[in-house]
Amino acid sequence: MKYISTRGDKTEFSSSQAVIAGLAKDGGLFVPKNLPVLDVPLEELSKKDYREIAYEVMKLFFTDYTKEELCECINRAYDKKFDTDKIASLVKRGGQHFLELFHGPTIAFKDMALSILPHLLKCALKKNGINDRVLIMTATSGDTGKAALEAFDSVESTRIIVFYPKGGVSPIQERQMVTQTGANTKVIGVKGNFDDCQSKVKEMFSDPGLAQELSSNGFRFSSANSINIGRLIPQVVYYVYAYVKMMEANEISEGEALNFVVPTGNFGNILAAFYAKKMGVPVGKLVCASNENKVLYDFFNTGIYDRRREFILTTSPSMDILISSNLERLIYHSLGDDAQKNAVLMDRLFEDGFYEVGDAQREYMKDFVAIFANGQQVSDTIKHYYDSCGYVIDTHTAVAAYANLKNMENDRTKSVVVSTASPYKFTRYVLSSIDPSLVSDDDLEMASTLYDISKVEIPKAISLLKDAKVIHDRVCETSEMPDMVREFIRN
Ligand SMILES: *Cc1c(COP(=O)(O)O)cnc(C)c1O
């Protein structure tokens, strides 16, 4: 399996090389030259556990890793760090299935992929005889940052620097990041929004001068953002897993269509569902659920992607994004894998702030259904599930749960709502939706309240925050981000 850029650079990368590089040199994203097809029958997969299914999926993409290497990565990633040995938990509440992807160390779904990325990367460096140290540089809308910090904390030969929008993440998210231990970690608040952070990080990745400076200090860049195939591919696994576990539970029969409803921001999670479908999993609709930053809703409904709009801070901050990076991969595929045409559209987005796709592209994307929820609808949905069955969902999951209820008005296909964060990560919004009188000034105290009403055990990720010391307190302008990087690699 070879990987090439979505923007026209014809250089072919092996999977391990693509994991190391993160982003293609021309600014494009790596895509598999051909999407593989599952070679184990679904019936057989349904008897396997998460790790075994992970192997069956990942071996098709990470073809230059040996079986031993890949299994070791998988076993190290999906272990006791997760608070359920199922790793991903498929639950039925109020008649609806939810795929809980928040049982990892930082209680958001980013752990599903970031737990394995450092292992894939370390192995890749060794395979390719690279002795440089790696600087992981990441922009975060809140959850990636912590999951990446946790994953790379004290990993030898790596350093990680995380930029987050100051004031644009939840209090718990910020506290999780700024208390990060590990001498190889650095967290910086940026005076700007997530798109500002992400654009600057992308720019730094393709800045030859900065790469040169890094290199003379014995470093090279890599990315832990969802543009790295080392993040994208591990996410395909849980869609295969969810489908076959629905079969095993006799909720669907083999071959029956199953919709996935995905709370979407950077489009990585839902793109993984699309890849699962292309690989032969009988996925029906891919319901793309957005918050009020509904750039994807508008795109799927009009064919015009237009980022020229106000950036709205919502109660689902991890989805506050106007430039959904991974959509580029779908656009590229929709153009019949034509990188030249894709590059034209991406240049337009960069220069003019919008692009439009044609009818053939829209036809290619017809399985995507886009729905958005506003703040009130998110709140009402949280309250609805709590009142009707005592199940507490977080704000991101609620965006999807709302979209699911809406989609079910005219689609009777069974569905799975992808649950991307623990309600403990967004306690303030969750409690104020259920009963505003439960809200207090202290975010950690509210965790106890949430426990009282839900009886779901408080995750360690939260209880340990109480006594954790703030280690990172730097804040910078977007323009100063390269200086932060330079400073970090010099000492
Ligand atoms: C990152 C994130 C999302 C959005 O996922 P994408 O892959 O960026 O679309 C949704 N919910 C939560 C809780 C997240 O952390």
Coordinates of C-alpha atoms and ligand atoms in Angstrom, one line a residue:
M1 CA 0.0 0.0 0.0
K2 CA 1.4 3.3 -1.1
Y3 CA 0.4 6.8 0.0
I4 CA 0.4 9.9 -2.2
S5 CA -0.5 13.6 -1.8
T6 CA -4.0 15.0 -2.5
R7 CA -2.3 18.0 -4.2
G8 CA -0.3 16.4 -7.0
D9 CA 3.2 15.5 -5.6
K10 CA 3.7 12.1 -7.2
T11 CA 6.2 10.8 -4.6
E12 CA 5.0 7.5 -3.2
F13 CA 5.3 7.0 0.5
S14 CA 5.2 3.8 2.4
S15 CA 2.8 3.8 5.4
S16 CA 5.6 4.2 7.9
Q17 CA 7.1 7.1 5.9
A18 CA 3.7 8.8 5.7
V19 CA 3.2 8.4 9.4
I20 CA 6.6 10.1 10.0
A21 CA 5.9 12.9 7.5
G22 CA 2.4 13.7 8.7
L23 CA 1.7 16.1 5.8
A24 CA 2.9 15.9 2.2
K25 CA 5.5 18.4 1.1
D26 CA 3.2 20.2 -1.2
G27 CA 0.8 20.9 1.7
G28 CA -1.5 18.0 0.6
L29 CA -2.7 15.2 2.8
F30 CA -1.6 11.6 2.3
V31 CA -4.2 9.2 0.8
P32 CA -4.0 5.5 0.1
K33 CA -3.5 5.0 -3.7
N34 CA -6.3 2.4 -3.5
L35 CA -8.6 1.8 -0.7
P36 CA -8.3 -1.8 0.5
V37 CA -11.2 -4.2 1.0
L38 CA -11.7 -6.2 4.2
D39 CA -10.5 -9.7 3.6
V40 CA -12.1 -11.4 6.6
P41 CA -15.9 -12.0 6.5
L42 CA -18.0 -9.8 8.9
E43 CA -19.3 -12.9 10.6
E44 CA -15.8 -14.0 11.5
L45 CA -14.9 -10.5 12.7
S46 CA -17.9 -10.4 15.0
K47 CA -16.3 -13.1 17.1
K48 CA -13.1 -11.1 17.6
D49 CA -12.2 -8.5 20.2
Y50 CA -11.2 -4.9 19.6
R51 CA -7.5 -5.6 19.4
E52 CA -8.0 -8.4 16.9
I53 CA -10.3 -6.3 14.7
A54 CA -7.8 -3.5 14.9
Y55 CA -5.2 -5.8 13.5
E56 CA -7.4 -7.0 10.6
V57 CA -8.2 -3.4 9.6
M58 CA -4.7 -1.9 10.1
K59 CA -2.8 -4.6 8.4
L60 CA -4.5 -3.5 5.2
F61 CA -3.2 0.0 5.5
F62 CA 0.1 -0.3 7.4
T63 CA 1.5 -2.8 5.0
D64 CA 5.2 -2.2 5.7
Y65 CA 4.9 -3.0 9.3
T66 CA 5.4 -6.7 10.1
K67 CA 2.6 -8.6 11.9
E68 CA 4.7 -8.6 15.1
E69 CA 5.3 -4.8 14.9
L70 CA 1.7 -4.0 14.3
C71 CA 0.4 -6.3 17.0
E72 CA 2.9 -4.8 19.5
C73 CA 1.7 -1.3 18.6
I74 CA -1.9 -2.4 19.1
N75 CA -1.3 -4.2 22.3
R76 CA 0.6 -1.3 23.8
A77 CA -2.1 1.1 22.8
Y78 CA -5.3 -0.6 23.7
D79 CA -4.5 -1.8 27.2
K80 CA -5.4 -0.9 30.8
K81 CA -5.2 2.8 29.9
F82 CA -8.8 2.3 28.9
D83 CA -11.3 1.8 31.7
T84 CA -13.2 -0.9 29.8
D85 CA -11.6 -4.0 28.3
K86 CA -13.9 -3.6 25.4
I87 CA -12.0 -0.4 24.6
A88 CA -15.0 1.0 22.7
S89 CA -18.3 0.5 24.4
L90 CA -21.5 0.0 22.4
V91 CA -24.5 0.7 24.7
K92 CA -28.2 0.9 24.1
R93 CA -30.0 3.7 26.0
G94 CA -33.5 4.8 25.5
G95 CA -33.8 2.5 22.5
Q96 CA -30.8 4.1 20.8
H97 CA -27.3 2.7 20.3
F98 CA -24.3 4.8 21.3
L99 CA -20.7 4.0 20.5
E100 CA -18.8 5.3 23.5
L101 CA -15.3 6.2 22.4
F102 CA -14.3 8.1 25.6
H103 CA -13.0 5.3 27.8
G104 CA -9.4 6.2 27.2
P105 CA -7.0 8.2 29.4
T106 CA -8.2 11.7 28.5
I107 CA -11.9 10.8 28.2
A108 CA -12.4 11.9 24.6
F109 CA -12.4 9.9 21.4
K110 CA -9.0 11.3 20.4
D111 CA -7.5 8.6 22.6
M112 CA -8.7 5.9 20.2
A113 CA -6.1 7.0 17.7
L114 CA -3.5 8.9 19.8
S115 CA -2.9 5.9 22.0
I116 CA -1.4 4.1 19.1
L117 CA 0.3 6.9 17.2
P118 CA 3.5 7.2 19.3
H119 CA 4.0 3.4 18.8
L120 CA 3.4 3.6 15.1
L121 CA 5.8 6.5 14.9
K122 CA 8.6 5.1 17.0
C123 CA 8.4 1.9 15.0
A124 CA 8.4 3.9 11.7
L125 CA 11.5 5.8 12.7
K126 CA 13.4 2.6 13.5
K127 CA 12.3 0.9 10.3
N128 CA 13.4 3.9 8.2
G129 CA 16.8 4.2 10.0
I130 CA 16.0 7.7 11.2
N131 CA 17.9 8.9 14.2
D132 CA 16.6 12.5 14.4
R133 CA 14.4 13.3 17.3
V134 CA 10.8 14.2 16.4
L135 CA 9.0 17.3 17.3
I136 CA 5.3 16.8 17.4
M137 CA 3.5 20.0 16.7
T138 CA -0.2 20.2 17.2
A139 CA -3.0 22.7 17.1
T140 CA -6.0 21.7 19.2
S141 CA -9.6 22.7 19.6
G142 CA -9.4 21.1 23.0
D143 CA -9.3 17.3 23.0
T144 CA -6.5 16.4 20.6
G145 CA -4.0 18.5 22.6
K146 CA -4.5 16.6 25.9
A147 CA -4.7 13.2 24.2
A148 CA -1.5 13.8 22.3
L149 CA 0.3 15.2 25.4
E150 CA -0.7 12.1 27.3
A151 CA 0.3 9.8 24.5
F152 CA 3.7 11.4 24.0
D153 CA 4.5 12.2 27.6
S154 CA 8.1 10.9 28.3
V155 CA 8.3 9.0 25.0
E156 CA 12.0 8.9 24.2
S157 CA 13.3 10.8 21.2
T158 CA 10.1 12.9 21.0
R159 CA 9.0 16.4 22.1
I160 CA 5.6 17.7 21.8
I161 CA 4.3 21.3 21.5
V162 CA 0.6 22.0 21.6
F163 CA -1.1 25.2 20.7
Y164 CA -4.7 25.9 21.9
P165 CA -7.0 28.9 21.4
K166 CA -6.8 30.8 24.7
G167 CA -10.5 31.1 25.8
G168 CA -11.7 28.8 23.1
V169 CA -11.6 25.5 25.1
S170 CA -13.6 24.4 28.1
P171 CA -12.2 25.1 31.6
I172 CA -11.6 21.3 32.2
Q173 CA -9.9 21.0 28.8
E174 CA -7.6 23.8 29.6
R175 CA -6.8 22.5 33.0
Q176 CA -6.0 19.1 31.6
M177 CA -3.5 20.6 29.2
V178 CA -1.8 23.1 31.4
T179 CA -1.1 20.6 34.1
Q180 CA 0.6 18.2 31.8
T181 CA 3.8 16.7 33.2
G182 CA 6.7 15.2 31.2
A183 CA 9.9 17.2 30.4
N184 CA 9.3 16.7 26.7
T185 CA 5.9 18.5 26.7
K186 CA 5.0 22.2 26.1
V187 CA 1.6 23.8 26.0
I188 CA 1.0 27.3 24.7
G189 CA -2.3 29.4 24.7
V190 CA -2.7 31.4 21.5
K191 CA -4.6 34.7 21.1
G192 CA -6.8 33.5 18.3
N193 CA -9.3 30.8 17.4
F194 CA -8.7 27.2 16.5
D195 CA -8.5 27.9 12.7
D196 CA -5.8 30.6 13.4
C197 CA -3.8 28.0 15.4
Q198 CA -4.3 25.2 12.8
S199 CA -3.5 27.5 9.8
K200 CA -0.3 28.7 11.5
V201 CA 0.8 25.1 12.4
K202 CA 0.2 24.0 8.8
E203 CA 2.2 27.0 7.6
M204 CA 5.1 26.1 10.0
F205 CA 5.1 22.5 8.7
S206 CA 5.8 23.7 5.2
D207 CA 8.3 26.4 6.2
P208 CA 11.7 25.3 4.8
G209 CA 13.6 27.8 7.0
L210 CA 12.1 26.4 10.2
A211 CA 12.7 22.9 9.0
Q212 CA 16.3 23.8 8.5
E213 CA 16.6 25.2 12.0
L214 CA 15.0 22.1 13.4
S215 CA 17.3 19.9 11.4
S216 CA 20.4 21.6 12.7
N217 CA 19.2 20.9 16.2
G218 CA 18.7 17.3 15.4
F219 CA 14.9 17.4 15.1
R220 CA 12.3 16.9 12.4
F221 CA 8.6 17.8 12.5
S222 CA 5.7 15.4 12.7
S223 CA 2.0 15.9 13.3
A224 CA -0.4 14.4 15.7
N225 CA -3.4 16.1 14.1
S226 CA -6.0 14.1 12.4
I227 CA -4.4 14.8 9.0
N228 CA -1.8 12.1 9.9
I229 CA -2.8 8.7 8.5
G230 CA -1.5 7.3 11.8
R231 CA -4.6 8.9 13.3
L232 CA -7.1 8.4 10.5
I233 CA -6.6 4.6 10.0
P234 CA -7.0 3.6 13.7
Q235 CA -10.3 5.4 13.6
V236 CA -11.6 3.1 10.8
V237 CA -11.3 0.2 13.3
Y238 CA -14.2 1.2 15.6
Y239 CA -16.7 1.5 12.7
V240 CA -15.9 -2.1 11.7
Y241 CA -16.1 -3.1 15.3
A242 CA -19.4 -1.4 15.9
Y243 CA -21.0 -3.0 12.8
V244 CA -20.0 -6.5 13.7
K245 CA -20.9 -6.0 17.4
M246 CA -24.4 -4.9 16.3
M247 CA -24.5 -8.2 14.3
E248 CA -23.3 -10.2 17.3
A249 CA -26.0 -8.6 19.4
N250 CA -28.6 -9.6 16.8
E251 CA -29.5 -5.9 16.3
I252 CA -28.8 -6.1 12.6
S253 CA -28.4 -9.0 10.2
E254 CA -25.2 -9.3 8.1
G255 CA -25.4 -7.0 5.2
E256 CA -28.1 -4.8 6.6
A257 CA -27.5 -1.1 6.3
L258 CA -26.4 0.7 9.5
N259 CA -26.2 4.5 9.7
F260 CA -23.5 6.2 11.7
V261 CA -24.2 9.6 13.2
V262 CA -20.9 11.5 13.8
P263 CA -20.4 14.8 15.7
T264 CA -18.1 16.5 13.2
G265 CA -15.4 19.2 13.3
N266 CA -12.2 18.5 11.4
F267 CA -14.0 15.7 9.4
G268 CA -11.5 13.0 10.5
N269 CA -13.9 10.8 12.5
I270 CA -16.6 10.7 9.8
L271 CA -14.1 10.2 7.0
A272 CA -12.9 7.1 8.8
A273 CA -16.6 5.8 8.7
F274 CA -16.6 6.6 5.0
Y275 CA -13.4 4.5 4.5
A276 CA -15.0 1.7 6.5
K277 CA -17.9 1.8 4.0
K278 CA -15.6 1.8 1.0
M279 CA -13.8 -1.3 2.5
G280 CA -17.1 -3.2 2.5
V281 CA -18.8 -2.6 5.7
P282 CA -22.5 -2.1 4.9
V283 CA -22.7 1.4 6.2
G284 CA -25.9 3.2 5.2
K285 CA -25.9 7.0 5.7
L286 CA -23.1 8.9 7.2
V287 CA -24.9 11.6 9.2
C288 CA -22.5 14.6 9.5
A289 CA -23.7 16.5 12.6
S290 CA -22.5 20.0 13.1
N291 CA -22.9 22.7 15.7
E292 CA -23.6 26.3 14.8
N293 CA -20.3 26.5 12.9
K294 CA -22.3 24.7 10.2
V295 CA -19.9 25.1 7.3
L296 CA -20.2 21.4 6.5
Y297 CA -24.0 21.5 6.7
D298 CA -24.0 24.3 4.1
F299 CA -21.5 22.4 2.0
F300 CA -23.4 19.2 1.7
N301 CA -26.6 21.0 1.1
T302 CA -25.3 23.5 -1.5
G303 CA -22.1 22.2 -2.9
I304 CA -20.3 25.3 -1.8
Y305 CA -17.7 25.3 0.9
D306 CA -17.5 28.8 2.3
R307 CA -15.4 29.6 5.4
R308 CA -16.1 33.4 5.1
R309 CA -18.3 33.6 8.1
E310 CA -18.2 34.4 11.8
F311 CA -16.5 31.9 14.0
I312 CA -18.9 31.0 16.8
L313 CA -17.9 29.8 20.2
T314 CA -20.4 27.0 21.1
T315 CA -20.9 24.6 23.9
S316 CA -19.2 21.9 21.8
P317 CA -15.8 23.6 21.4
S318 CA -14.0 20.6 19.9
M319 CA -16.2 21.1 16.9
D320 CA -15.7 24.9 16.6
I321 CA -13.9 24.7 13.2
L322 CA -14.5 26.5 9.9
I323 CA -11.7 24.7 7.9
S324 CA -12.3 21.0 8.1
S325 CA -9.0 19.6 7.0
N326 CA -9.9 16.1 6.4
L327 CA -12.7 17.1 4.0
E328 CA -9.9 17.5 1.5
R329 CA -9.5 13.8 1.3
L330 CA -13.2 13.3 0.4
I331 CA -13.0 16.1 -2.2
Y332 CA -10.0 14.4 -3.8
H333 CA -11.7 11.1 -4.0
S334 CA -14.9 12.7 -5.3
L335 CA -12.8 14.1 -8.2
G336 CA -11.8 10.6 -9.1
D337 CA -8.5 10.9 -7.2
D338 CA -7.5 13.9 -9.4
A339 CA -5.0 15.8 -7.4
Q340 CA -4.6 18.6 -9.9
K341 CA -8.3 19.5 -9.7
N342 CA -8.3 19.1 -6.0
A343 CA -5.3 21.5 -5.7
V344 CA -7.2 24.1 -7.6
L345 CA -10.1 24.0 -5.1
M346 CA -7.8 24.1 -2.1
D347 CA -6.0 27.1 -3.5
R348 CA -9.3 28.8 -4.0
L349 CA -10.2 28.0 -0.4
F350 CA -6.9 29.5 0.8
E351 CA -7.1 32.6 -1.5
D352 CA -10.8 33.4 -1.8
G353 CA -12.2 31.6 1.2
F354 CA -14.6 29.3 -0.7
Y355 CA -14.9 26.7 -3.5
E356 CA -17.8 24.9 -5.3
V357 CA -18.0 21.3 -6.4
G358 CA -20.0 20.0 -9.4
D359 CA -22.9 17.6 -9.7
A360 CA -20.7 14.5 -10.2
Q361 CA -18.9 15.3 -6.9
R362 CA -22.1 15.8 -5.1
E363 CA -23.4 12.5 -6.4
Y364 CA -20.2 10.8 -5.1
M365 CA -21.0 12.2 -1.7
K366 CA -24.7 11.4 -1.6
D367 CA -24.4 9.1 1.4
F368 CA -23.5 12.0 3.6
V369 CA -26.5 13.6 5.3
A370 CA -25.7 16.9 7.0
I371 CA -27.7 18.2 10.0
F372 CA -26.8 20.9 12.5
A373 CA -28.0 21.7 16.0
N374 CA -28.0 25.0 17.8
G375 CA -27.3 25.5 21.5
Q376 CA -30.9 25.1 22.6
Q377 CA -31.3 21.9 20.6
V378 CA -28.1 20.5 22.2
S379 CA -29.3 21.4 25.7
D380 CA -32.8 20.0 25.0
T381 CA -31.3 16.7 23.7
I382 CA -29.1 16.3 26.8
K383 CA -32.2 16.8 29.0
H384 CA -34.3 14.5 26.8
Y385 CA -31.9 11.6 27.3
Y386 CA -31.4 12.3 31.0
D387 CA -35.2 12.6 31.7
S388 CA -36.2 9.6 29.6
C389 CA -33.6 7.1 30.6
G390 CA -31.1 8.6 33.0
Y391 CA -28.3 8.6 30.4
V392 CA -26.1 11.6 30.5
I393 CA -24.4 12.6 27.2
D394 CA -21.9 15.4 26.6
T395 CA -22.5 18.4 24.3
H396 CA -20.7 16.9 21.3
T397 CA -22.5 13.7 21.5
A398 CA -25.7 15.7 21.9
V399 CA -25.2 17.4 18.6
A400 CA -25.1 14.0 17.0
A401 CA -28.0 12.6 19.1
Y402 CA -30.1 15.6 17.9
A403 CA -29.1 15.0 14.3
N404 CA -30.0 11.3 14.7
L405 CA -33.5 12.0 16.0
K406 CA -34.0 14.5 13.1
N407 CA -32.7 12.0 10.5
M408 CA -35.0 9.3 11.9
E409 CA -38.0 11.3 11.0
N410 CA -37.6 10.1 7.4
D411 CA -35.1 7.3 7.6
R412 CA -35.9 4.0 9.4
T413 CA -32.5 2.5 9.0
K414 CA -30.9 1.5 12.4
S415 CA -28.3 3.9 13.6
V416 CA -25.4 4.2 16.0
V417 CA -24.7 7.6 17.5
V418 CA -20.9 8.1 17.9
S419 CA -20.3 9.4 21.4
T420 CA -17.1 11.3 21.4
A421 CA -16.6 12.6 24.9
S422 CA -17.4 11.8 28.5
P423 CA -20.0 14.2 30.0
Y424 CA -17.4 14.8 32.8
K425 CA -15.3 16.8 30.3
F426 CA -18.1 19.3 29.7
T427 CA -19.8 19.2 33.1
R428 CA -20.8 22.8 33.2
Y429 CA -22.8 22.7 30.0
V430 CA -24.2 19.3 30.7
L431 CA -25.5 20.2 34.2
S432 CA -26.9 23.5 33.1
S433 CA -28.9 21.6 30.4
I434 CA -30.3 19.1 32.9
D435 CA -31.0 21.6 35.7
P436 CA -29.4 25.1 35.9
S437 CA -29.6 25.0 39.7
L438 CA -26.9 22.3 39.7
V439 CA -24.3 24.6 38.3
S440 CA -21.7 26.1 40.6
D441 CA -18.5 28.1 40.2
D442 CA -16.2 25.2 40.7
D443 CA -15.8 22.9 37.7
L444 CA -14.4 20.1 39.8
E445 CA -17.1 20.3 42.4
M446 CA -19.6 20.0 39.7
A447 CA -18.1 16.6 38.9
S448 CA -19.4 15.3 42.2
T449 CA -22.8 16.7 41.3
L450 CA -22.8 14.9 38.0
Y451 CA -21.8 11.7 39.8
D452 CA -24.8 12.2 42.2
I453 CA -27.3 12.4 39.4
S454 CA -25.8 9.9 36.9
K455 CA -24.0 7.4 39.2
V456 CA -21.4 7.1 36.5
E457 CA -18.0 6.9 38.3
I458 CA -15.9 10.0 38.1
P459 CA -13.0 9.2 35.7
K460 CA -9.4 9.5 37.0
A461 CA -8.7 12.1 34.3
I462 CA -11.0 14.4 36.3
S463 CA -10.4 13.4 39.9
L464 CA -6.6 13.8 39.5
L465 CA -7.0 17.3 38.2
K466 CA -8.0 18.6 41.6
D467 CA -4.5 18.6 43.0
A468 CA -2.5 18.9 39.7
K469 CA -0.1 21.9 39.5
V470 CA -0.3 24.3 36.6
I471 CA 3.0 23.8 34.7
H472 CA 2.3 25.7 31.4
D473 CA 1.2 29.3 31.4
R474 CA 2.6 30.8 28.3
V475 CA 0.3 32.8 26.0
C476 CA 1.4 34.2 22.6
E477 CA 0.1 35.9 19.5
T478 CA -0.4 33.8 16.4
S479 CA 2.6 35.5 14.8
E480 CA 4.8 34.4 17.7
M481 CA 4.1 30.7 17.4
P482 CA 7.3 30.0 15.4
D483 CA 9.4 31.6 18.1
M484 CA 7.8 29.3 20.7
V485 CA 8.9 26.4 18.6
R486 CA 12.4 27.7 18.2
E487 CA 12.7 28.3 21.9
F488 CA 11.4 24.8 22.8
I489 CA 13.9 23.0 20.6
R490 CA 16.9 25.0 21.7
N491 CA 16.9 23.9 25.3
Ligands
LIG1 C1 -12.4 16.2 17.9 C2 -13.7 16.0 18.4 C3 -14.8 16.0 17.6 C4 -14.7 16.2 16.1 O1 -14.1 15.2 15.4 P1 -13.4 15.4 14.0 O2 -12.7 14.1 13.6 O3 -12.5 16.6 14.1 O4 -14.5 15.7 13.0 C5 -16.1 15.7 18.1 N1 -16.3 15.5 19.4 C6 -15.2 15.6 20.3 C7 -15.5 15.4 21.7 C8 -13.9 15.8 19.8 O5 -12.9 15.8 20.7

